[in-house]
């Protein structure tokens, strides 16, 4: 096998078979995938949660992860936020002719590690190779399937006045890492993506706290946009205390330099949990016992006031709207 | 996002708020912040929502994107469609609507080559990487950004990088303040002067204005306590009827400014009249390329001209920029004009006053 991907390797012929066997099957092997039929035969129980997502991140390797593990974490988390137990993934690859095969192997190996850690199996896949320039190096689509474990799955529609709003840790780490690497910027302290699969943490929450109303992972658009979506879905107001919102100092100062707001930056390993206020301490205890939730804290409450809006009380006690992200965040002039 | 910074200390800020109330003695203070970063800082910190009702906040012409004239937007959009031209710009300009609602973002979708950069030196790197193209950096910004762009031009000249060009749209703050203050309809009683601009020009250029128009003026930083102290100083000067220029941002701004930065600007540029959106032509408020740098002037090299461009129908950005109309009183505000579909630049720029009102102000939602 050469070092660069050839169009032949997406032709469906022998070269494709070799690529599948040498890279994908070697790293992602499991009995379902190994049958190599046109479809995977699975036998899950009860209602299912299904989610699909496409990953086009640039750069494809970044501190804390790469496009491969991100494609696993992102979809596992989407399934998990329905209070479901993710079991299976399918993945589709769109690869650019000339892509470095060693990089492809690193990415697939990273996917395999992430899937193993999350306890999910890749049961079906597809590979296409497109001409140079028709895609940017590598795009990955993953679809996740999970068993719903709760009789009342959490949903963005279920936030109620009196609920507490909890986040599992610091915000903006992934977004700033990607933006700073894209621009070739570095900061005094290193920033690193938080990308991780949160399904074990959500399962603990669902098992120990029957009344979780909302679970969401604040990915693109960040905390602010996700909470606005929840406020609108549930027809409630969300009141946040700015000093309680955890942001690493390096992320806060990096954002200041670039004119960005960490509350709008993407996260790939954090969740928002909304549940009755009286269960907040119990939820915090569950989350803080998990490494992915050790910095969990209550950042606000759900209110009947200002339905559909998110209101932020600043450190000074002033109040302001925290609206949705409009387009992408762009660096400012001065 | 807690902070141990005393400039964000809630107790200190409350104390200054109390002193502002005392200084006002029931009278009102109509103050204008000149800098867009101040506009955003006032809202983001929550200071705006805490001010006594007698403190009337007016936004000024301090967002470089907002004051970029329609004909300037039209000029760079015309270039963005040309073969062999790469536009390099700060991100703020991407969504600014030009004639017919076109923007750089739309130009990109139609095939224009546009690079969003964080520094003019990044644009220089784009020029080096694309020797067969003309790379045009959009030189938009006040005294703050002009020196860096000038330094980049100096490097380009020294290295013989003839494909690096700049469209000089820089604007100078003091001449604009003079025009605003001379307007008989102007009702501003205090200026919060821009911290970043003042770091370059110092405080001297404001002194004649404060004297001529008897207006209290405070150079301010961007932390909550900076903002509150500036308002307190304006209120005290008004009460004592002793208007002057106070530098309350001495940790960054020296009274003399930055002579090195000014020298680079003087070498590369020469003063010229400039067009300001909503205000019109202001004598001596812009920077054109000095003769020695004409080879890097996009207007000269690419034969671009500023052409009369009709103002955007219904847009009242000009009145907002002059402090004659609060953003939310514009008939288009939050109706025909929103950040998703901006009619005028005050709604599109992250530092624009309309965008700040729309984005942060709770009682307008």
CSV table of C-alpha atoms in Angstrom, one decimal, chain A residues 171 179-180 182-185 241-248 252 255-264 305-306 309-334, chain B residues 1-2 7-10 13-14 35 37 43-47 49-50 62 64-65 90-95 105 116-118 122 140-142 144-145 196 223-225 228 338-341 350-351 358-362 364-365:
chain,number,residue,atom,x,y,z
A,171,UNK,CA,-16.8,25.5,28.9
A,179,UNK,CA,-10.0,28.1,16.4
A,180,UNK,CA,-6.6,28.8,17.8
A,182,UNK,CA,-6.8,26.9,12.7
A,183,UNK,CA,-5.2,30.4,13.0
A,184,UNK,CA,-1.9,29.1,14.2
A,185,UNK,CA,-2.2,30.9,17.5
A,241,UNK,CA,-25.3,33.4,37.4
A,242,UNK,CA,-22.3,34.4,35.4
A,243,UNK,CA,-19.7,34.0,38.2
A,244,UNK,CA,-20.9,30.4,38.7
A,245,UNK,CA,-20.2,29.4,35.0
A,246,UNK,CA,-16.9,27.5,34.9
A,247,UNK,CA,-14.4,28.7,32.3
A,248,UNK,CA,-10.7,27.9,32.4
A,252,UNK,CA,-11.2,33.2,29.2
A,255,UNK,CA,-11.3,34.5,24.1
A,256,UNK,CA,-10.6,38.1,25.3
A,257,UNK,CA,-7.6,38.3,22.9
A,258,UNK,CA,-9.7,37.1,20.0
A,259,UNK,CA,-12.9,38.9,20.8
A,260,UNK,CA,-14.8,35.7,21.3
A,261,UNK,CA,-17.3,34.6,24.0
A,262,UNK,CA,-16.6,31.3,25.6
A,263,UNK,CA,-20.3,30.8,26.2
A,264,UNK,CA,-20.8,30.5,22.5
A,305,UNK,CA,-40.2,34.8,33.8
A,306,UNK,CA,-39.0,35.7,30.4
A,309,UNK,CA,-35.1,33.7,26.9
A,310,UNK,CA,-31.9,33.2,28.7
A,311,UNK,CA,-31.0,36.0,31.2
A,312,UNK,CA,-27.5,36.3,32.6
A,313,UNK,CA,-26.8,38.0,35.9
A,314,UNK,CA,-23.3,39.4,35.8
A,315,UNK,CA,-20.7,39.4,38.5
A,316,UNK,CA,-21.8,43.0,39.3
A,317,UNK,CA,-25.4,42.0,39.7
A,318,UNK,CA,-26.4,43.6,36.3
A,319,UNK,CA,-28.7,41.6,34.0
A,320,UNK,CA,-28.5,41.1,30.3
A,321,UNK,CA,-29.8,38.8,27.6
A,322,UNK,CA,-27.7,35.8,26.5
A,323,UNK,CA,-29.0,35.3,23.0
A,324,UNK,CA,-28.4,32.7,20.4
A,325,UNK,CA,-25.3,32.7,18.3
A,326,UNK,CA,-25.9,34.5,15.0
A,327,UNK,CA,-23.7,32.8,12.3
A,328,UNK,CA,-20.2,32.0,13.3
A,329,UNK,CA,-18.1,34.0,15.8
A,330,UNK,CA,-15.7,36.2,13.9
A,331,UNK,CA,-12.6,37.9,15.3
A,332,UNK,CA,-13.0,41.6,15.8
A,333,UNK,CA,-10.9,44.5,14.5
A,334,UNK,CA,-9.7,46.0,17.8
B,1,UNK,CA,-16.4,33.1,35.2
B,2,UNK,CA,-15.6,34.7,38.5
B,7,UNK,CA,-11.5,46.2,38.4
B,8,UNK,CA,-14.5,43.8,38.4
B,9,UNK,CA,-15.1,43.8,42.2
B,10,UNK,CA,-18.8,44.0,42.8
B,13,UNK,CA,-18.5,48.9,41.6
B,14,UNK,CA,-21.5,49.4,43.9
B,35,UNK,CA,-15.5,53.4,21.2
B,37,UNK,CA,-15.6,48.1,22.5
B,43,UNK,CA,-23.7,45.7,28.1
B,44,UNK,CA,-21.7,42.6,28.7
B,45,UNK,CA,-20.6,43.5,32.2
B,46,UNK,CA,-24.2,44.5,33.1
B,47,UNK,CA,-23.0,48.1,34.0
B,49,UNK,CA,-28.5,47.8,33.5
B,50,UNK,CA,-27.2,49.1,36.8
B,62,UNK,CA,-16.7,54.4,17.5
B,64,UNK,CA,-14.8,51.2,12.7
B,65,UNK,CA,-17.0,48.8,10.8
B,90,UNK,CA,-10.6,41.1,9.7
B,91,UNK,CA,-13.7,39.0,10.3
B,92,UNK,CA,-15.9,41.9,11.2
B,93,UNK,CA,-16.4,42.9,7.6
B,94,UNK,CA,-17.6,39.6,6.3
B,95,UNK,CA,-21.3,40.3,6.9
B,105,UNK,CA,-19.8,36.4,2.8
B,116,UNK,CA,-10.1,36.2,7.2
B,117,UNK,CA,-7.0,37.2,9.1
B,118,UNK,CA,-6.2,38.2,12.7
B,122,UNK,CA,-1.2,37.3,8.3
B,140,UNK,CA,-10.3,49.5,8.2
B,141,UNK,CA,-9.9,50.8,11.8
B,142,UNK,CA,-9.1,53.9,13.8
B,144,UNK,CA,-5.4,51.8,16.9
B,145,UNK,CA,-5.0,49.6,13.9
B,196,UNK,CA,-7.2,51.8,22.5
B,223,UNK,CA,-13.4,46.8,32.9
B,224,UNK,CA,-16.6,47.5,34.8
B,225,UNK,CA,-14.8,49.8,37.3
B,228,UNK,CA,-18.2,53.4,36.2
B,338,UNK,CA,-31.8,42.1,12.9
B,339,UNK,CA,-28.4,40.5,13.2
B,340,UNK,CA,-29.6,37.7,10.9
B,341,UNK,CA,-30.7,40.2,8.3
B,350,UNK,CA,-20.0,42.8,16.9
B,351,UNK,CA,-19.2,46.3,18.2
B,358,UNK,CA,-30.4,43.8,20.2
B,359,UNK,CA,-28.2,41.2,21.7
B,360,UNK,CA,-27.9,42.3,25.4
B,361,UNK,CA,-30.8,44.5,26.4
B,362,UNK,CA,-33.3,42.5,28.3
B,364,UNK,CA,-36.1,45.1,24.5
B,365,UNK,CA,-36.5,41.4,23.9
